[in-house]
Short mmCIF file of C-alpha atoms in Angstrom, two decimals:
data_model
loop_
_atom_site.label_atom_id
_atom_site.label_comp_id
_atom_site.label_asym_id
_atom_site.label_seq_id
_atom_site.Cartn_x
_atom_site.Cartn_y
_atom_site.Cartn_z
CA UNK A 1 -18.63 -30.18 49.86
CA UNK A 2 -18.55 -28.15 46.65
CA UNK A 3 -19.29 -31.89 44.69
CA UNK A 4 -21.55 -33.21 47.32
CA UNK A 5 -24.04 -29.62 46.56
CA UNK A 6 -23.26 -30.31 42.50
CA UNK A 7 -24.55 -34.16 43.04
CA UNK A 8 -27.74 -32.59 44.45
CA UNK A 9 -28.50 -29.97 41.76
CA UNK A 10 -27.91 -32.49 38.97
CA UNK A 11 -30.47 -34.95 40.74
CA UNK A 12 -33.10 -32.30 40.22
CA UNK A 13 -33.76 -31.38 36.57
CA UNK A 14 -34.60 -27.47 37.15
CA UNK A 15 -32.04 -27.00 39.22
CA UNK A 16 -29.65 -28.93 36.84
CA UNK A 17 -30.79 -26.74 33.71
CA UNK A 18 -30.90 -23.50 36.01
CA UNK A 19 -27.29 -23.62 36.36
CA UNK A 20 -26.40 -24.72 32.88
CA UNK A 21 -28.09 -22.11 31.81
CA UNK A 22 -26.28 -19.44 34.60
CA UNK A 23 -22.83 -20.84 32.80
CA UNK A 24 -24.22 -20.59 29.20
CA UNK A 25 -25.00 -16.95 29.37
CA UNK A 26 -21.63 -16.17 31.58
CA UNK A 27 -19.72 -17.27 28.94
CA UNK A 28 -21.57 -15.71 26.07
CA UNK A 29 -21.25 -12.41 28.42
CA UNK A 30 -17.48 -12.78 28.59
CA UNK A 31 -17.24 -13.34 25.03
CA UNK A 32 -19.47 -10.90 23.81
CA UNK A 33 -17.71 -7.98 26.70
CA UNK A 34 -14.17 -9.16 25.58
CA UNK A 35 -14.26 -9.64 21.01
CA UNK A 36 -16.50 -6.40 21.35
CA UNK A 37 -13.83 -4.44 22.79
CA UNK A 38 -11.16 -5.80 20.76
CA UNK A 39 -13.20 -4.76 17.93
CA UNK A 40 -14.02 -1.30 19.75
CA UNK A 41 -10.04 -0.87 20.64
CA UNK A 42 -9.90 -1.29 16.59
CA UNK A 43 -12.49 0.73 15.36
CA UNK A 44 -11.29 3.68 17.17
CA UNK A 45 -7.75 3.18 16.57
CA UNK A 46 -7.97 3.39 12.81
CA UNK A 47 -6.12 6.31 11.20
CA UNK A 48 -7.90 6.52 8.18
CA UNK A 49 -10.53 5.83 6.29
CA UNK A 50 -14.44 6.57 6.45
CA UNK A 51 -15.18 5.02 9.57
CA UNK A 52 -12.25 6.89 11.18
CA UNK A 53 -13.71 10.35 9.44
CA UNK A 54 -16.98 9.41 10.98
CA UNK A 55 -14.79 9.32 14.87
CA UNK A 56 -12.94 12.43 13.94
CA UNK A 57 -15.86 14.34 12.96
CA UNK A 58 -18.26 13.63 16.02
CA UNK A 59 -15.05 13.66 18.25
CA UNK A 60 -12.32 16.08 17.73
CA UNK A 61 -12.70 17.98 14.52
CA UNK A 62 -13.34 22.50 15.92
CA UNK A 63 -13.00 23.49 11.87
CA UNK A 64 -15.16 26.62 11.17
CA UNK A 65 -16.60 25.46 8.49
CA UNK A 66 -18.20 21.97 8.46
CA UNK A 67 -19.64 19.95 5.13
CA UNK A 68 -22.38 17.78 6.05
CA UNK A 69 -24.29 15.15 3.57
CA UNK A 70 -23.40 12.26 1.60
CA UNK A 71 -20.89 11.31 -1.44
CA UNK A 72 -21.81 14.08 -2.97
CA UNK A 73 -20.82 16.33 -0.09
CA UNK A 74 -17.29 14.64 0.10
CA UNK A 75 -16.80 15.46 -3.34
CA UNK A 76 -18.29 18.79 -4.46
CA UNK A 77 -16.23 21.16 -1.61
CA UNK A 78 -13.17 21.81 -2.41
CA UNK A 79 -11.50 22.90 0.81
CA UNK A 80 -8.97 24.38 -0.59
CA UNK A 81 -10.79 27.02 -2.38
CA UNK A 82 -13.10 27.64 0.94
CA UNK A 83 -10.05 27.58 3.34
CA UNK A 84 -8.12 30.50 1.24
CA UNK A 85 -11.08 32.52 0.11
CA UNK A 86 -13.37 32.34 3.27
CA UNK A 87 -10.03 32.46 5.59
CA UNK A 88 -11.87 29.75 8.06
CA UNK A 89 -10.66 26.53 8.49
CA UNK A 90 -12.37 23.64 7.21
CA UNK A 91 -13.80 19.64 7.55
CA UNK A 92 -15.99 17.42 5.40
CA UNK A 93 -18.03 15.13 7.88
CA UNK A 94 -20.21 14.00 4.85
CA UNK A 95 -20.37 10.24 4.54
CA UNK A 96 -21.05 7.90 1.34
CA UNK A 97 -24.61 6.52 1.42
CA UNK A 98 -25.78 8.09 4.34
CA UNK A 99 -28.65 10.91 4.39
CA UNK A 100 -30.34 13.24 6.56
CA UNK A 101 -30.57 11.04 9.99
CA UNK A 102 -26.75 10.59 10.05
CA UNK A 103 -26.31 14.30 9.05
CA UNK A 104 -28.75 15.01 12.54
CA UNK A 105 -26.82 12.89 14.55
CA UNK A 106 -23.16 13.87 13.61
CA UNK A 107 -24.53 17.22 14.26
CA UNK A 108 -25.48 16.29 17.33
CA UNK A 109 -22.27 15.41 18.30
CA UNK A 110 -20.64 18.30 17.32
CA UNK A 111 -22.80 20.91 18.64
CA UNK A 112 -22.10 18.73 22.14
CA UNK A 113 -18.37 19.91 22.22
CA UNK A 114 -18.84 22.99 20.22
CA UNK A 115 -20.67 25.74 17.55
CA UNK A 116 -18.92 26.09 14.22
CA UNK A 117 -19.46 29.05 12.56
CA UNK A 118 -20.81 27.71 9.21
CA UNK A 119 -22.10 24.56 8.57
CA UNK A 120 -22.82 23.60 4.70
CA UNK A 121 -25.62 20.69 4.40
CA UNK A 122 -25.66 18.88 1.11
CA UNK A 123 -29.47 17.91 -0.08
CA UNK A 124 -30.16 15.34 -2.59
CA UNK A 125 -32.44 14.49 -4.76
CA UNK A 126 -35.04 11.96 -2.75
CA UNK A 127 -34.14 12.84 0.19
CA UNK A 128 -37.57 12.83 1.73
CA UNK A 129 -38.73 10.00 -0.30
CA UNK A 130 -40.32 6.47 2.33
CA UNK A 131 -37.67 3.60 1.92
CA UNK A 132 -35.91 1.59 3.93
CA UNK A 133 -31.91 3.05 3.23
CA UNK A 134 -31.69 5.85 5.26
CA UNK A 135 -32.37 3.63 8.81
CA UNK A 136 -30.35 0.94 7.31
CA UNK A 137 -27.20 3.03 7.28
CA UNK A 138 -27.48 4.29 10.53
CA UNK A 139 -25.27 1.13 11.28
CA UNK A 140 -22.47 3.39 10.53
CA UNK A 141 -23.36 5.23 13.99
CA UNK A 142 -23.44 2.14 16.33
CA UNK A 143 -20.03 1.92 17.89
CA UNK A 144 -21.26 6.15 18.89
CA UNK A 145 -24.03 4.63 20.84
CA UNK A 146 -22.76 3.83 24.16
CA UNK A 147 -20.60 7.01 24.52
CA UNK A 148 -22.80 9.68 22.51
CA UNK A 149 -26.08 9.55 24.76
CA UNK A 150 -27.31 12.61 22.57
CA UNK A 151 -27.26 10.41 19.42
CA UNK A 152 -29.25 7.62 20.62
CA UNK A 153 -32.12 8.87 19.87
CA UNK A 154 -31.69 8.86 16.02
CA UNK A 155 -29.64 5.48 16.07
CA UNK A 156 -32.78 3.69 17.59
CA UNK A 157 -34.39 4.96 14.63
CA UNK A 158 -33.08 1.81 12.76
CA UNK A 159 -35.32 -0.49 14.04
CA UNK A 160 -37.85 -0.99 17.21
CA UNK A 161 -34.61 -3.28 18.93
CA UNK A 162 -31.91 -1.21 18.64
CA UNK A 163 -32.13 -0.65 22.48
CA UNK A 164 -31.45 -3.81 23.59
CA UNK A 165 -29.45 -5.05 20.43
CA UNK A 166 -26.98 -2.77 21.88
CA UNK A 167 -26.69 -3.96 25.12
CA UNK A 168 -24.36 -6.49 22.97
CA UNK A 169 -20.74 -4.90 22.82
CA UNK A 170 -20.27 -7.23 19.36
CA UNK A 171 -23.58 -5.97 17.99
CA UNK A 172 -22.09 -2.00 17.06
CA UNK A 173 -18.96 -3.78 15.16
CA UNK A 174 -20.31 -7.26 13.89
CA UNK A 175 -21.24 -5.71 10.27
CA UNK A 176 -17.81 -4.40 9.43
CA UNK A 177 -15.12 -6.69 11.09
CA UNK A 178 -13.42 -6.98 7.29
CA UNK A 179 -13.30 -2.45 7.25
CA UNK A 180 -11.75 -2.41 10.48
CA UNK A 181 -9.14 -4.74 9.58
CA UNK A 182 -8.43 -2.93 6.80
CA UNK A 183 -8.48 -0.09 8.68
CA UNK A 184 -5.63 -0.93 10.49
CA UNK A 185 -3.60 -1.90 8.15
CA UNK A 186 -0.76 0.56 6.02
CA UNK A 187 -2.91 -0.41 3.20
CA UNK A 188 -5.38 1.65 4.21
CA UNK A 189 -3.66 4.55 4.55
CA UNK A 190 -2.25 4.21 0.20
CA UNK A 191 -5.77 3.78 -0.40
CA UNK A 192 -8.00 6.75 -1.90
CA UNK A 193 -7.13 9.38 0.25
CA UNK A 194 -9.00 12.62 1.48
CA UNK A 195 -8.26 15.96 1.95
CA UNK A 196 -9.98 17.55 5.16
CA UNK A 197 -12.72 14.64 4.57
CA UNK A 198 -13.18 15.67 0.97
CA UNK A 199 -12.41 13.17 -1.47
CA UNK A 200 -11.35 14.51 -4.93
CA UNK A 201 -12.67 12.47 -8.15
CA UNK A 202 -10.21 12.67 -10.91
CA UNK A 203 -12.19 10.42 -13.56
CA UNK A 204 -14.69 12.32 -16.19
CA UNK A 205 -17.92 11.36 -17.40
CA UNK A 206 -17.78 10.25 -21.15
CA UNK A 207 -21.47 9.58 -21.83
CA UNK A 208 -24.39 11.93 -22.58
CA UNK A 209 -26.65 13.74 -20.07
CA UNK A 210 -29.37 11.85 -18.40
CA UNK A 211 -32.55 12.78 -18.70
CA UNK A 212 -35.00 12.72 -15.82
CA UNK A 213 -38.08 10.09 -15.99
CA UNK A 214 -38.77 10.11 -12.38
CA UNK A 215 -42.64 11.03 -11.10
CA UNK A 216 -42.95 14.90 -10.02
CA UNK A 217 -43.95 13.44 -6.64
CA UNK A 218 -43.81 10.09 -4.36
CA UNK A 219 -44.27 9.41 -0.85
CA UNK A 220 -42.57 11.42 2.17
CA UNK A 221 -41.18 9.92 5.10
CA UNK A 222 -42.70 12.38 7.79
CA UNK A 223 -39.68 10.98 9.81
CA UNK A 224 -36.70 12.11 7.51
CA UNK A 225 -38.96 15.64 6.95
CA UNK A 226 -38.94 16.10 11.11
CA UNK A 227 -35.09 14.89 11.28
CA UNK A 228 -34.23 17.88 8.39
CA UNK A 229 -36.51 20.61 10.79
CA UNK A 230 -34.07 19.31 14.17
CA UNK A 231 -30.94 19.83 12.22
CA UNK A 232 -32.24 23.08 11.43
CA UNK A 233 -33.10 23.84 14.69
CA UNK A 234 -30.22 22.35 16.34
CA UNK A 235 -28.01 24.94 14.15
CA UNK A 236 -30.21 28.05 15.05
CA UNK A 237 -30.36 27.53 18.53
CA UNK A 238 -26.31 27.16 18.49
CA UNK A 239 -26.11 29.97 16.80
CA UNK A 240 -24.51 28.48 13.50
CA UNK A 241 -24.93 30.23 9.99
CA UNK A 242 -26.44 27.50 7.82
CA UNK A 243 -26.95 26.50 4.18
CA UNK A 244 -28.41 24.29 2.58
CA UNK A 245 -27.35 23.38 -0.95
CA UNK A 246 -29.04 21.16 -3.89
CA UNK A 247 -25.15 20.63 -5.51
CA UNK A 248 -25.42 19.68 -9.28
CA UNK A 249 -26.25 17.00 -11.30
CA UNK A 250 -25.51 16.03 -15.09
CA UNK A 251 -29.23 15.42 -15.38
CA UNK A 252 -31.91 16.99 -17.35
CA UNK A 253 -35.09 17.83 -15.85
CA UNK A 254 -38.39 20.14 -16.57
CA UNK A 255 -39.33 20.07 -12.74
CA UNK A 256 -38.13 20.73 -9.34
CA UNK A 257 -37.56 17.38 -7.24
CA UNK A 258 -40.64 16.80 -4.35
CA UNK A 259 -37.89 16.45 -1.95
CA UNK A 260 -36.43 19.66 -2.86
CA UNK A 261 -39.40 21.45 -2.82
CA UNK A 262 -40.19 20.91 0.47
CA UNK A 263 -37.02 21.54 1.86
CA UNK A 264 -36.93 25.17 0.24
CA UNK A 265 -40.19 25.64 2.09
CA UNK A 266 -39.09 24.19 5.49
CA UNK A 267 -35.57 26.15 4.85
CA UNK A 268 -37.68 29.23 4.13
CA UNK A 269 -39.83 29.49 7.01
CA UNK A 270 -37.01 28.87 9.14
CA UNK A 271 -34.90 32.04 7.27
CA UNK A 272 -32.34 29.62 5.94
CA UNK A 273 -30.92 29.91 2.36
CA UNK A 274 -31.42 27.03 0.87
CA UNK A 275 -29.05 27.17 -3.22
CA UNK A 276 -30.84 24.90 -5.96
CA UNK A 277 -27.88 23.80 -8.63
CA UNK A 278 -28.82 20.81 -9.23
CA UNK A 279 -29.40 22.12 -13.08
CA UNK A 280 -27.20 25.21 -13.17
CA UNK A 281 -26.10 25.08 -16.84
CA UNK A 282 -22.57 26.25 -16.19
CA UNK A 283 -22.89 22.12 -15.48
CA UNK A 284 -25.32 20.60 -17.51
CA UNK A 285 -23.60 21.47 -20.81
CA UNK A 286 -20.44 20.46 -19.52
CA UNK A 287 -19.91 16.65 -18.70
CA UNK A 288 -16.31 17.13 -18.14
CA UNK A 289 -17.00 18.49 -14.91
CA UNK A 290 -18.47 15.51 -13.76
CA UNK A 291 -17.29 11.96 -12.70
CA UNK A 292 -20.20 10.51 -13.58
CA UNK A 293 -24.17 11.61 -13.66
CA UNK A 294 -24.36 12.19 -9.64
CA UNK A 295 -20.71 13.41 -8.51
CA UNK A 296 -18.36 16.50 -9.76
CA UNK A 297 -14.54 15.56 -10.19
CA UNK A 298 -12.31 17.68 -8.90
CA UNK A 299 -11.98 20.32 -11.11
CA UNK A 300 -15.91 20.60 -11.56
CA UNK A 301 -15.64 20.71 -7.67
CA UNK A 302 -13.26 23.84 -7.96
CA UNK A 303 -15.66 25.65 -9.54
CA UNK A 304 -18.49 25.14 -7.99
CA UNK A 305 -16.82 25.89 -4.51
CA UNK A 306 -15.99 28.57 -6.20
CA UNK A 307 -19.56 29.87 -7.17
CA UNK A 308 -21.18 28.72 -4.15
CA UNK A 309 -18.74 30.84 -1.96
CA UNK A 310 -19.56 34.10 -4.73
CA UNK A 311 -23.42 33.73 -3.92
CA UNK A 312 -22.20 33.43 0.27
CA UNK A 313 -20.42 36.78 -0.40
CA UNK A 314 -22.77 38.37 -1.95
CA UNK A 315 -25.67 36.98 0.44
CA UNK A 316 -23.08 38.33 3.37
CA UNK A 317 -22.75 42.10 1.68
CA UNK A 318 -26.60 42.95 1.57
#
């Protein structure tokens, strides 16, 4: 019976390519539902590592004080300084290369299970500025999409497919197969660890200062500007004291960056304090405090902890 009804289909061509094409895309279903969640099971299985920071910090981290922004956020706050002077606990959810629509997102996520009761955001230089790297990254937040509905918003930033790219379970995991592997491994775990998220530098900068060439002003994503107001937002209306923070560089400049400008002015309509040290000369005339010309080492992130949480005291007395 069953070949008799197979004889007939394959007699008429549509028919014939109807059901090839039925069994083509069930098996490239199967295989797509079952290696993307193998991958998943590893992704979220890791123990360490950045992509396991990114889990624990949208997923289980309740510290008081969270540290959001980029490389320079996961090495400028010391947590040991803030944990013993501000007697809150503490977590770095900053990730390497990524920039304000991450920071928005994680956020997100966090505000979703609960309100911290400070949250530090890290601003760099550019951070405004129209290119292509801060949607890029947002690959990092893909294996969030199908369980974080309030991130998906941001995550389709990355490009006008994203919706139905990640219909594919491979899709969220298919760019870093080779980090989850490593992920799992004991390896991992020896590698360059973090404390609280916050990953000390131990190197120091031998070479002289830079000195700033860059134009006074270049062209603003209105995207990135409306993601920084939501974050904002997203912390007033939970009811979490924010700052914002320009941490510093060993560069020498004559002006204020363009993104930094108009972040002051979107911090200070919105009564935020928003801390410019991106040329404090406590740093600028000492390179020892710096790994290289964008990232403190540890003990240049001592003191700056230290100073930033003197200005929060003082800001806290008036």
């Amino acid at each position: 019976m069953i070949k008799t009804s197979i004889n007939k289909i394959q007699k008429n061509p549509y028919q014939y390519f109807f059901l090839k094409l039925v069994v083509l895309f069930t098996i490239v279903f199967i295989l797509d539902y079952s290696i993307g969640n193998v991958l998943r099971y590893f992704y979220f299985k890791q123990e360490s590592g950045l992509q396991y920071r990114t889990t624990y910090s949208i997923e289980k981290t309740r510290a008081d004080v969270l540290i959001f922004g980029s490389s320079r956020a996961n090495h400028h706050y010391n947590p040991i300084v803030f944990e013993n002077r501000l007697k809150q606990s503490y977590y770095n959810v900053g990730r390497d290369g990524n920039f304000i629509f991450y920071h928005s997102a994680v956020l997100k996520g966090v505000l979703k299970r609960y309100s911290p009761k400070i949250v530090i955001l890290d601003f760099v230089h550019g951070e405004f500025q129209q290119n292509q790297v801060g949607y890029d990254r947002l690959s990092s937040l893909l294996p969030y999409y199908r369980s974080h509905p309030e991130m998906r918003s941001i995550i389709n930033l990355k490009s006008n497919y994203e919706k139905i790219k990640s219909l594919s379970y491979i899709y969220p995991y298919n760019s870093s197969i080779f980090t989850i592997a490593v992920g799992n491994t004991e390896f991992n775990k020896k590698r360059r660890g973090d404390i609280k998220g916050y990953v000390p530098l131990t190197n120091i900068w031998k070479d002289s200062i830079q000195i700033d060439h860059s134009p006074s002003s270049y062209e603003i994503d209105s995207v990135k500007v409306n993601a920084y107001e939501t974050f904002i937002k997203d912390c007033i209306h939970s009811k979490v004291k924010l700052y914002i923070i320009c941490s510093p560089y060993f560069i020498k400049s004559n002006k204020i960056d363009y993104s930094v400008r108009i972040g002051q002015d979107i911090a200070k309509r919105n009564n935020i304090d928003f801390f410019d040290y991106s040329t404090d000369s406590v740093f600028i005339n000492n390179r020892k405090l710096f790994a290289d010309i964008e990232h403190l080492n540890n003990p240049g992130a001592i003191i700056f902890s230290n100073m930033l949480i003197d200005k929060i005291s003082k800001m806290n007395q008036k």
